[in-house]
């Protein structure tokens, strides 16, 4: 089980301030740097991603490790790792693990294709407060890649080696608050995959409601009229009553929102 807290984005200057923080520096061991090259894999129909799992082949310096990770819950996620020189070799070894969930096993049994990647340099050291909390504190800097799309990668990871997850959370949130760093809940894999997703543009809820009403009027689902006092009234047409419930799941017998005075 991997238990970690991720802070991102974090510049090298911000990471250096964390490493040299007097509260932290006295508890750190020697630093080391490792070149990391990661390729993520999935089936053609994204079977692993659909169930919240990710499979990667990572070259860590001279070593090569194939790792399968499950969905994150709080700070922890299941992790299975084997030494392997190829994703095929790694998948075959992982499938031999009796602890592997059947959903992941079924997805892994299908042909695997590369989906995205990450290239970065990891600077890491061990943190030991002398009271039972041991962490791997690492700074990753490089880039995420999905096809021709690229994005910078710069993050701090605090991975629990021994001690309680609750203490890791308290320590990580203290570091984040003290150095004004954002806590990140998304993995490298998730952020690399998101590079190819259409951007989400936030719009005003009033604009969305207006556009929806215009659509319903143009489609003949809703009609409006103006009374003698110049007030506008809207009404559901017979067509709207027959089409909207089945097409959009609208239940006209229930209110769409609770009036403010009735909210607890």
PDB file of C-alpha atoms in Angstrom:
ATOM      1  CA  UNK A   1       0.000   0.000   0.000  1.00  0.00           C
ATOM      2  CA  UNK A   2       1.470   3.335  -1.077  1.00  0.00           C
ATOM      3  CA  UNK A   3       0.719   6.222   1.295  1.00  0.00           C
ATOM      4  CA  UNK A   4       1.801   9.665   0.157  1.00  0.00           C
ATOM      5  CA  UNK A   5       0.903  13.341  -0.022  1.00  0.00           C
ATOM      6  CA  UNK A   6       1.681  15.293  -3.167  1.00  0.00           C
ATOM      7  CA  UNK A   7       2.303  19.063  -3.394  1.00  0.00           C
ATOM      8  CA  UNK A   8       2.140  20.584  -6.878  1.00  0.00           C
ATOM      9  CA  UNK A   9       2.984  22.703  -8.713  1.00  0.00           C
ATOM     10  CA  UNK A  10       6.207  23.495  -6.846  1.00  0.00           C
ATOM     11  CA  UNK A  11       9.160  25.369  -8.326  1.00  0.00           C
ATOM     12  CA  UNK A  12      12.752  24.331  -7.661  1.00  0.00           C
ATOM     13  CA  UNK A  13      13.206  27.436  -5.508  1.00  0.00           C
ATOM     14  CA  UNK A  14      10.162  26.506  -3.401  1.00  0.00           C
ATOM     15  CA  UNK A  15      11.392  22.916  -3.068  1.00  0.00           C
ATOM     16  CA  UNK A  16      14.796  24.143  -1.956  1.00  0.00           C
ATOM     17  CA  UNK A  17      13.179  26.277   0.740  1.00  0.00           C
ATOM     18  CA  UNK A  18      11.404  23.159   2.035  1.00  0.00           C
ATOM     19  CA  UNK A  19      14.609  21.087   2.050  1.00  0.00           C
ATOM     20  CA  UNK A  20      16.490  23.864   3.876  1.00  0.00           C
ATOM     21  CA  UNK A  21      13.695  24.704   6.342  1.00  0.00           C
ATOM     22  CA  UNK A  22      15.326  24.509   9.829  1.00  0.00           C
ATOM     23  CA  UNK A  23      12.363  22.456  11.101  1.00  0.00           C
ATOM     24  CA  UNK A  24      12.977  19.881   8.366  1.00  0.00           C
ATOM     25  CA  UNK A  25      16.673  20.047   7.465  1.00  0.00           C
ATOM     26  CA  UNK A  26      17.863  18.657  10.796  1.00  0.00           C
ATOM     27  CA  UNK A  27      15.786  15.505  10.179  1.00  0.00           C
ATOM     28  CA  UNK A  28      16.982  14.867   6.608  1.00  0.00           C
ATOM     29  CA  UNK A  29      19.550  12.386   5.342  1.00  0.00           C
ATOM     30  CA  UNK A  30      21.772  12.754   2.292  1.00  0.00           C
ATOM     31  CA  UNK A  31      20.170  13.723  -1.001  1.00  0.00           C
ATOM     32  CA  UNK A  32      20.459  11.744  -4.202  1.00  0.00           C
ATOM     33  CA  UNK A  33      19.339  12.423  -7.762  1.00  0.00           C
ATOM     34  CA  UNK A  34      17.917   9.862 -10.176  1.00  0.00           C
ATOM     35  CA  UNK A  35      16.817  10.177 -13.799  1.00  0.00           C
ATOM     36  CA  UNK A  36      13.320   8.757 -14.275  1.00  0.00           C
ATOM     37  CA  UNK A  37      11.703   7.747 -17.578  1.00  0.00           C
ATOM     38  CA  UNK A  38       8.128   6.522 -17.285  1.00  0.00           C
ATOM     39  CA  UNK A  39       5.730   5.133 -19.881  1.00  0.00           C
ATOM     40  CA  UNK A  40       2.123   4.392 -18.960  1.00  0.00           C
ATOM     41  CA  UNK A  41       0.132   1.588 -20.558  1.00  0.00           C
ATOM     42  CA  UNK A  42      -3.507   0.613 -20.946  1.00  0.00           C
ATOM     43  CA  UNK A  43      -5.708  -1.499 -23.193  1.00  0.00           C
ATOM     44  CA  UNK A  44      -7.076  -0.088 -26.445  1.00  0.00           C
ATOM     45  CA  UNK A  45     -10.433   0.620 -24.792  1.00  0.00           C
ATOM     46  CA  UNK A  46      -8.878   2.012 -21.587  1.00  0.00           C
ATOM     47  CA  UNK A  47      -9.942  -0.909 -19.391  1.00  0.00           C
ATOM     48  CA  UNK A  48      -7.479  -0.088 -16.597  1.00  0.00           C
ATOM     49  CA  UNK A  49      -8.350   3.589 -16.483  1.00  0.00           C
ATOM     50  CA  UNK A  50     -12.073   2.807 -16.354  1.00  0.00           C
ATOM     51  CA  UNK A  51     -11.588   0.972 -13.058  1.00  0.00           C
ATOM     52  CA  UNK A  52      -9.182   3.565 -11.646  1.00  0.00           C
ATOM     53  CA  UNK A  53      -5.926   1.618 -12.132  1.00  0.00           C
ATOM     54  CA  UNK A  54      -2.707   2.628 -13.900  1.00  0.00           C
ATOM     55  CA  UNK A  55       0.197   0.571 -15.212  1.00  0.00           C
ATOM     56  CA  UNK A  56       3.640   2.003 -15.805  1.00  0.00           C
ATOM     57  CA  UNK A  57       7.121   0.894 -16.809  1.00  0.00           C
ATOM     58  CA  UNK A  58       9.707   3.176 -15.214  1.00  0.00           C
ATOM     59  CA  UNK A  59      13.443   3.226 -15.715  1.00  0.00           C
ATOM     60  CA  UNK A  60      14.962   4.539 -12.477  1.00  0.00           C
ATOM     61  CA  UNK A  61      18.611   5.119 -13.211  1.00  0.00           C
ATOM     62  CA  UNK A  62      19.866   1.641 -14.176  1.00  0.00           C
ATOM     63  CA  UNK A  63      16.859  -0.232 -12.737  1.00  0.00           C
ATOM     64  CA  UNK A  64      13.584  -0.876 -14.539  1.00  0.00           C
ATOM     65  CA  UNK A  65      10.362  -1.425 -12.579  1.00  0.00           C
ATOM     66  CA  UNK A  66       6.835  -2.264 -13.701  1.00  0.00           C
ATOM     67  CA  UNK A  67       4.196  -0.923 -11.311  1.00  0.00           C
ATOM     68  CA  UNK A  68       0.430  -1.299 -11.127  1.00  0.00           C
ATOM     69  CA  UNK A  69      -1.435   1.215  -8.935  1.00  0.00           C
ATOM     70  CA  UNK A  70      -5.069   1.245  -7.856  1.00  0.00           C
ATOM     71  CA  UNK A  71      -7.537   3.998  -6.973  1.00  0.00           C
ATOM     72  CA  UNK A  72      -6.535   6.516  -4.305  1.00  0.00           C
ATOM     73  CA  UNK A  73      -8.508   6.577  -1.072  1.00  0.00           C
ATOM     74  CA  UNK A  74      -7.510   9.331   1.345  1.00  0.00           C
ATOM     75  CA  UNK A  75      -3.698   9.202   1.109  1.00  0.00           C
ATOM     76  CA  UNK A  76      -3.304   5.532   0.219  1.00  0.00           C
ATOM     77  CA  UNK A  77      -3.583   3.386  -2.876  1.00  0.00           C
ATOM     78  CA  UNK A  78      -2.765  -0.270  -3.581  1.00  0.00           C
ATOM     79  CA  UNK A  79       0.519  -0.807  -5.388  1.00  0.00           C
ATOM     80  CA  UNK A  80       2.086  -3.872  -6.975  1.00  0.00           C
ATOM     81  CA  UNK A  81       5.641  -3.639  -8.354  1.00  0.00           C
ATOM     82  CA  UNK A  82       8.098  -6.046 -10.005  1.00  0.00           C
ATOM     83  CA  UNK A  83      11.486  -5.698 -11.652  1.00  0.00           C
ATOM     84  CA  UNK A  84      11.046  -6.083 -15.418  1.00  0.00           C
ATOM     85  CA  UNK A  85      12.667  -4.876 -18.625  1.00  0.00           C
ATOM     86  CA  UNK A  86       9.428  -4.673 -20.619  1.00  0.00           C
ATOM     87  CA  UNK A  87       5.755  -4.108 -19.913  1.00  0.00           C
ATOM     88  CA  UNK A  88       4.976  -7.584 -21.231  1.00  0.00           C
ATOM     89  CA  UNK A  89       7.388  -9.190 -18.792  1.00  0.00           C
ATOM     90  CA  UNK A  90       6.103  -6.995 -15.978  1.00  0.00           C
ATOM     91  CA  UNK A  91       2.434  -7.710 -16.676  1.00  0.00           C
ATOM     92  CA  UNK A  92       3.093 -11.449 -16.746  1.00  0.00           C
ATOM     93  CA  UNK A  93       4.812 -11.285 -13.354  1.00  0.00           C
ATOM     94  CA  UNK A  94       2.108  -9.081 -11.835  1.00  0.00           C
ATOM     95  CA  UNK A  95      -0.625 -11.470 -12.976  1.00  0.00           C
ATOM     96  CA  UNK A  96       0.994 -14.188 -10.873  1.00  0.00           C
ATOM     97  CA  UNK A  97       0.306 -12.197  -7.698  1.00  0.00           C
ATOM     98  CA  UNK A  98      -2.658 -13.827  -5.935  1.00  0.00           C
ATOM     99  CA  UNK A  99      -3.486 -10.544  -4.183  1.00  0.00           C
ATOM    100  CA  UNK A 100      -4.225  -8.775  -7.480  1.00  0.00           C
ATOM    101  CA  UNK A 101      -7.962  -7.871  -7.666  1.00  0.00           C
ATOM    102  CA  UNK A 102      -9.920  -9.734 -10.345  1.00  0.00           C
ATOM    103  CA  UNK A 103     -11.010  -6.504 -12.060  1.00  0.00           C
ATOM    104  CA  UNK A 104      -7.390  -5.442 -12.519  1.00  0.00           C
ATOM    105  CA  UNK A 105      -6.408  -8.987 -13.519  1.00  0.00           C
ATOM    106  CA  UNK A 106      -9.049  -9.063 -16.283  1.00  0.00           C
ATOM    107  CA  UNK A 107      -7.910  -5.712 -17.664  1.00  0.00           C
ATOM    108  CA  UNK A 108      -4.225  -6.676 -17.513  1.00  0.00           C
ATOM    109  CA  UNK A 109      -4.851  -9.848 -19.507  1.00  0.00           C
ATOM    110  CA  UNK A 110      -5.650  -7.781 -22.632  1.00  0.00           C
ATOM    111  CA  UNK A 111      -3.039  -6.367 -25.067  1.00  0.00           C
ATOM    112  CA  UNK A 112      -1.347  -3.283 -23.598  1.00  0.00           C
ATOM    113  CA  UNK A 113      -0.474  -0.095 -25.484  1.00  0.00           C
ATOM    114  CA  UNK A 114       1.479   3.024 -24.431  1.00  0.00           C
ATOM    115  CA  UNK A 115      -0.772   5.988 -23.571  1.00  0.00           C
ATOM    116  CA  UNK A 116       1.411   8.774 -22.137  1.00  0.00           C
ATOM    117  CA  UNK A 117       4.729   9.329 -20.414  1.00  0.00           C
ATOM    118  CA  UNK A 118       6.785  11.364 -17.948  1.00  0.00           C
ATOM    119  CA  UNK A 119      10.464  12.277 -17.962  1.00  0.00           C
ATOM    120  CA  UNK A 120      11.985  13.894 -14.890  1.00  0.00           C
ATOM    121  CA  UNK A 121      14.851  14.114 -12.428  1.00  0.00           C
ATOM    122  CA  UNK A 122      14.053  13.092  -8.867  1.00  0.00           C
ATOM    123  CA  UNK A 123      15.890  14.638  -5.924  1.00  0.00           C
ATOM    124  CA  UNK A 124      15.111  12.654  -2.800  1.00  0.00           C
ATOM    125  CA  UNK A 125      16.133  12.181   0.790  1.00  0.00           C
ATOM    126  CA  UNK A 126      14.771  10.520   3.915  1.00  0.00           C
ATOM    127  CA  UNK A 127      13.029  12.457   6.659  1.00  0.00           C
ATOM    128  CA  UNK A 128      13.112  10.949  10.171  1.00  0.00           C
ATOM    129  CA  UNK A 129      11.734  12.973  13.069  1.00  0.00           C
ATOM    130  CA  UNK A 130      13.102  10.490  15.623  1.00  0.00           C
ATOM    131  CA  UNK A 131       9.606   9.875  16.983  1.00  0.00           C
ATOM    132  CA  UNK A 132       8.446   7.160  14.591  1.00  0.00           C
ATOM    133  CA  UNK A 133       7.651   9.190  11.462  1.00  0.00           C
ATOM    134  CA  UNK A 134       9.860   8.333   8.494  1.00  0.00           C
ATOM    135  CA  UNK A 135       9.203   9.725   5.020  1.00  0.00           C
ATOM    136  CA  UNK A 136      10.770   9.798   1.605  1.00  0.00           C
ATOM    137  CA  UNK A 137      10.818  13.483   0.653  1.00  0.00           C
ATOM    138  CA  UNK A 138      11.330  13.924  -3.087  1.00  0.00           C
ATOM    139  CA  UNK A 139      11.187  16.698  -5.676  1.00  0.00           C
ATOM    140  CA  UNK A 140      10.407  15.743  -9.280  1.00  0.00           C
ATOM    141  CA  UNK A 141      11.136  18.158 -12.125  1.00  0.00           C
ATOM    142  CA  UNK A 142      10.687  17.407 -15.805  1.00  0.00           C
ATOM    143  CA  UNK A 143       7.747  17.105 -18.181  1.00  0.00           C
ATOM    144  CA  UNK A 144       4.598  15.119 -18.878  1.00  0.00           C
ATOM    145  CA  UNK A 145       3.881  14.017 -22.436  1.00  0.00           C
ATOM    146  CA  UNK A 146       0.811  12.772 -24.293  1.00  0.00           C
ATOM    147  CA  UNK A 147       1.495  12.422 -28.002  1.00  0.00           C
ATOM    148  CA  UNK A 148       2.761  15.810 -29.195  1.00  0.00           C
ATOM    149  CA  UNK A 149       1.340  17.541 -26.114  1.00  0.00           C
ATOM    150  CA  UNK A 150       3.649  18.442 -23.238  1.00  0.00           C
ATOM    151  CA  UNK A 151       3.355  20.082 -19.823  1.00  0.00           C
ATOM    152  CA  UNK A 152       5.919  20.881 -17.126  1.00  0.00           C
ATOM    153  CA  UNK A 153       6.171  18.568 -14.138  1.00  0.00           C
ATOM    154  CA  UNK A 154       7.308  20.008 -10.806  1.00  0.00           C
ATOM    155  CA  UNK A 155       6.082  18.480  -7.564  1.00  0.00           C
ATOM    156  CA  UNK A 156       7.028  17.486  -4.047  1.00  0.00           C
ATOM    157  CA  UNK A 157       6.090  14.035  -2.782  1.00  0.00           C
ATOM    158  CA  UNK A 158       5.999  12.945   0.845  1.00  0.00           C
ATOM    159  CA  UNK A 159       5.781   9.152   0.922  1.00  0.00           C
ATOM    160  CA  UNK A 160       5.315   7.326   4.209  1.00  0.00           C
ATOM    161  CA  UNK A 161       8.049   4.817   5.043  1.00  0.00           C
ATOM    162  CA  UNK A 162       6.974   4.124   8.626  1.00  0.00           C
ATOM    163  CA  UNK A 163       4.613   5.683  11.118  1.00  0.00           C
ATOM    164  CA  UNK A 164       0.973   6.704  10.965  1.00  0.00           C
ATOM    165  CA  UNK A 165      -0.745   8.100   7.876  1.00  0.00           C
ATOM    166  CA  UNK A 166      -2.460  10.710  10.058  1.00  0.00           C
ATOM    167  CA  UNK A 167       0.926  12.103  11.095  1.00  0.00           C
ATOM    168  CA  UNK A 168       2.002  12.238   7.445  1.00  0.00           C
ATOM    169  CA  UNK A 169      -1.102  14.292   6.650  1.00  0.00           C
ATOM    170  CA  UNK A 170      -0.494  16.713   9.536  1.00  0.00           C
ATOM    171  CA  UNK A 171       3.157  17.148   8.592  1.00  0.00           C
ATOM    172  CA  UNK A 172       2.395  17.568   4.871  1.00  0.00           C
ATOM    173  CA  UNK A 173      -0.369  20.081   5.433  1.00  0.00           C
ATOM    174  CA  UNK A 174       1.911  22.026   7.800  1.00  0.00           C
ATOM    175  CA  UNK A 175       4.617  22.180   5.094  1.00  0.00           C
ATOM    176  CA  UNK A 176       2.039  23.237   2.494  1.00  0.00           C
ATOM    177  CA  UNK A 177       0.650  26.027   4.688  1.00  0.00           C
ATOM    178  CA  UNK A 178       4.040  27.294   5.849  1.00  0.00           C
ATOM    179  CA  UNK A 179       5.501  27.489   2.331  1.00  0.00           C
ATOM    180  CA  UNK A 180       2.270  28.385   0.493  1.00  0.00           C
ATOM    181  CA  UNK A 181       2.229  25.200  -1.583  1.00  0.00           C
ATOM    182  CA  UNK A 182      -0.932  23.611  -3.041  1.00  0.00           C
ATOM    183  CA  UNK A 183      -1.887  20.047  -2.162  1.00  0.00           C
ATOM    184  CA  UNK A 184      -2.419  18.023  -5.344  1.00  0.00           C
ATOM    185  CA  UNK A 185      -4.797  15.072  -5.488  1.00  0.00           C
ATOM    186  CA  UNK A 186      -3.963  13.962  -9.041  1.00  0.00           C
ATOM    187  CA  UNK A 187      -1.250  11.521 -10.068  1.00  0.00           C
ATOM    188  CA  UNK A 188       1.303  12.100 -12.844  1.00  0.00           C
ATOM    189  CA  UNK A 189      -0.636   9.620 -14.947  1.00  0.00           C
ATOM    190  CA  UNK A 190      -3.916  11.465 -14.507  1.00  0.00           C
ATOM    191  CA  UNK A 191      -2.355  14.821 -15.387  1.00  0.00           C
ATOM    192  CA  UNK A 192      -0.586  13.379 -18.443  1.00  0.00           C
ATOM    193  CA  UNK A 193      -3.817  11.816 -19.699  1.00  0.00           C
ATOM    194  CA  UNK A 194      -5.649  15.118 -19.149  1.00  0.00           C
ATOM    195  CA  UNK A 195      -3.376  16.824 -21.693  1.00  0.00           C
ATOM    196  CA  UNK A 196      -5.391  15.214 -24.492  1.00  0.00           C
ATOM    197  CA  UNK A 197      -8.793  15.952 -22.974  1.00  0.00           C
ATOM    198  CA  UNK A 198     -10.857  18.912 -24.213  1.00  0.00           C
ATOM    199  CA  UNK A 199     -10.385  21.941 -21.965  1.00  0.00           C
ATOM    200  CA  UNK A 200     -13.213  22.666 -19.559  1.00  0.00           C
ATOM    201  CA  UNK A 201     -14.411  26.264 -19.643  1.00  0.00           C
ATOM    202  CA  UNK A 202     -16.433  27.447 -16.693  1.00  0.00           C
ATOM    203  CA  UNK A 203     -19.574  29.410 -17.571  1.00  0.00           C
ATOM    204  CA  UNK A 204     -22.053  31.377 -15.541  1.00  0.00           C
ATOM    205  CA  UNK A 205     -24.963  29.245 -14.253  1.00  0.00           C
ATOM    206  CA  UNK A 206     -27.290  32.047 -15.360  1.00  0.00           C
ATOM    207  CA  UNK A 207     -25.899  31.815 -18.893  1.00  0.00           C
ATOM    208  CA  UNK A 208     -26.328  28.017 -18.876  1.00  0.00           C
ATOM    209  CA  UNK A 209     -29.918  28.302 -17.645  1.00  0.00           C
ATOM    210  CA  UNK A 210     -30.699  30.932 -20.280  1.00  0.00           C
ATOM    211  CA  UNK A 211     -29.254  28.792 -23.080  1.00  0.00           C
ATOM    212  CA  UNK A 212     -31.194  25.758 -21.871  1.00  0.00           C
ATOM    213  CA  UNK A 213     -34.436  27.729 -21.800  1.00  0.00           C
ATOM    214  CA  UNK A 214     -33.765  29.097 -25.304  1.00  0.00           C
ATOM    215  CA  UNK A 215     -33.152  25.574 -26.555  1.00  0.00           C
ATOM    216  CA  UNK A 216     -36.435  24.349 -25.047  1.00  0.00           C
ATOM    217  CA  UNK A 217     -38.358  27.252 -26.591  1.00  0.00           C
ATOM    218  CA  UNK A 218     -36.800  26.754 -30.045  1.00  0.00           C
ATOM    219  CA  UNK A 219     -37.515  23.010 -29.850  1.00  0.00           C
ATOM    220  CA  UNK A 220     -41.169  23.577 -28.963  1.00  0.00           C
ATOM    221  CA  UNK A 221     -40.845  22.036 -25.502  1.00  0.00           C
ATOM    222  CA  UNK A 222     -41.658  25.308 -23.722  1.00  0.00           C
ATOM    223  CA  UNK A 223     -43.775  28.290 -24.726  1.00  0.00           C
ATOM    224  CA  UNK A 224     -43.967  31.768 -23.241  1.00  0.00           C
ATOM    225  CA  UNK A 225     -46.432  34.624 -23.282  1.00  0.00           C
ATOM    226  CA  UNK A 226     -46.738  38.150 -21.949  1.00  0.00           C
ATOM    227  CA  UNK A 227     -49.791  39.173 -19.949  1.00  0.00           C
ATOM    228  CA  UNK A 228     -51.500  42.547 -19.766  1.00  0.00           C
ATOM    229  CA  UNK A 229     -49.104  43.701 -17.044  1.00  0.00           C
ATOM    230  CA  UNK A 230     -46.091  42.962 -19.275  1.00  0.00           C
ATOM    231  CA  UNK A 231     -45.039  39.974 -17.171  1.00  0.00           C
ATOM    232  CA  UNK A 232     -43.495  36.976 -18.914  1.00  0.00           C
ATOM    233  CA  UNK A 233     -44.936  33.519 -18.252  1.00  0.00           C
ATOM    234  CA  UNK A 234     -43.562  30.137 -19.304  1.00  0.00           C
ATOM    235  CA  UNK A 235     -45.430  26.913 -19.797  1.00  0.00           C
ATOM    236  CA  UNK A 236     -44.601  23.334 -20.758  1.00  0.00           C
ATOM    237  CA  UNK A 237     -46.070  22.202 -24.062  1.00  0.00           C
ATOM    238  CA  UNK A 238     -47.550  18.764 -24.685  1.00  0.00           C
ATOM    239  CA  UNK A 239     -44.462  17.947 -26.764  1.00  0.00           C
ATOM    240  CA  UNK A 240     -42.170  18.982 -23.920  1.00  0.00           C
ATOM    241  CA  UNK A 241     -44.116  16.912 -21.409  1.00  0.00           C
ATOM    242  CA  UNK A 242     -43.712  13.820 -23.584  1.00  0.00           C
ATOM    243  CA  UNK A 243     -40.090  14.310 -24.674  1.00  0.00           C
ATOM    244  CA  UNK A 244     -38.169  15.915 -21.801  1.00  0.00           C
ATOM    245  CA  UNK A 245     -38.684  13.187 -19.151  1.00  0.00           C
ATOM    246  CA  UNK A 246     -37.406  10.395 -21.403  1.00  0.00           C
ATOM    247  CA  UNK A 247     -34.655  12.384 -23.130  1.00  0.00           C
ATOM    248  CA  UNK A 248     -33.227  14.282 -20.157  1.00  0.00           C
ATOM    249  CA  UNK A 249     -34.620  12.450 -17.131  1.00  0.00           C
ATOM    250  CA  UNK A 250     -36.571  15.515 -15.984  1.00  0.00           C
ATOM    251  CA  UNK A 251     -39.170  14.869 -13.294  1.00  0.00           C
ATOM    252  CA  UNK A 252     -41.660  17.727 -13.403  1.00  0.00           C
ATOM    253  CA  UNK A 253     -43.244  16.522 -10.205  1.00  0.00           C
ATOM    254  CA  UNK A 254     -40.138  17.513  -8.230  1.00  0.00           C
ATOM    255  CA  UNK A 255     -38.513  20.876  -7.644  1.00  0.00           C
ATOM    256  CA  UNK A 256     -35.110  21.402  -9.250  1.00  0.00           C
ATOM    257  CA  UNK A 257     -33.844  23.390  -6.259  1.00  0.00           C
ATOM    258  CA  UNK A 258     -34.709  23.947  -2.636  1.00  0.00           C
ATOM    259  CA  UNK A 259     -35.698  27.537  -1.757  1.00  0.00           C
ATOM    260  CA  UNK A 260     -33.053  29.174   0.480  1.00  0.00           C
ATOM    261  CA  UNK A 261     -35.427  29.528   3.424  1.00  0.00           C
ATOM    262  CA  UNK A 262     -36.057  25.761   3.408  1.00  0.00           C
ATOM    263  CA  UNK A 263     -32.388  24.748   3.416  1.00  0.00           C
ATOM    264  CA  UNK A 264     -30.975  23.444   6.654  1.00  0.00           C
TER     265      UNK A 264
END
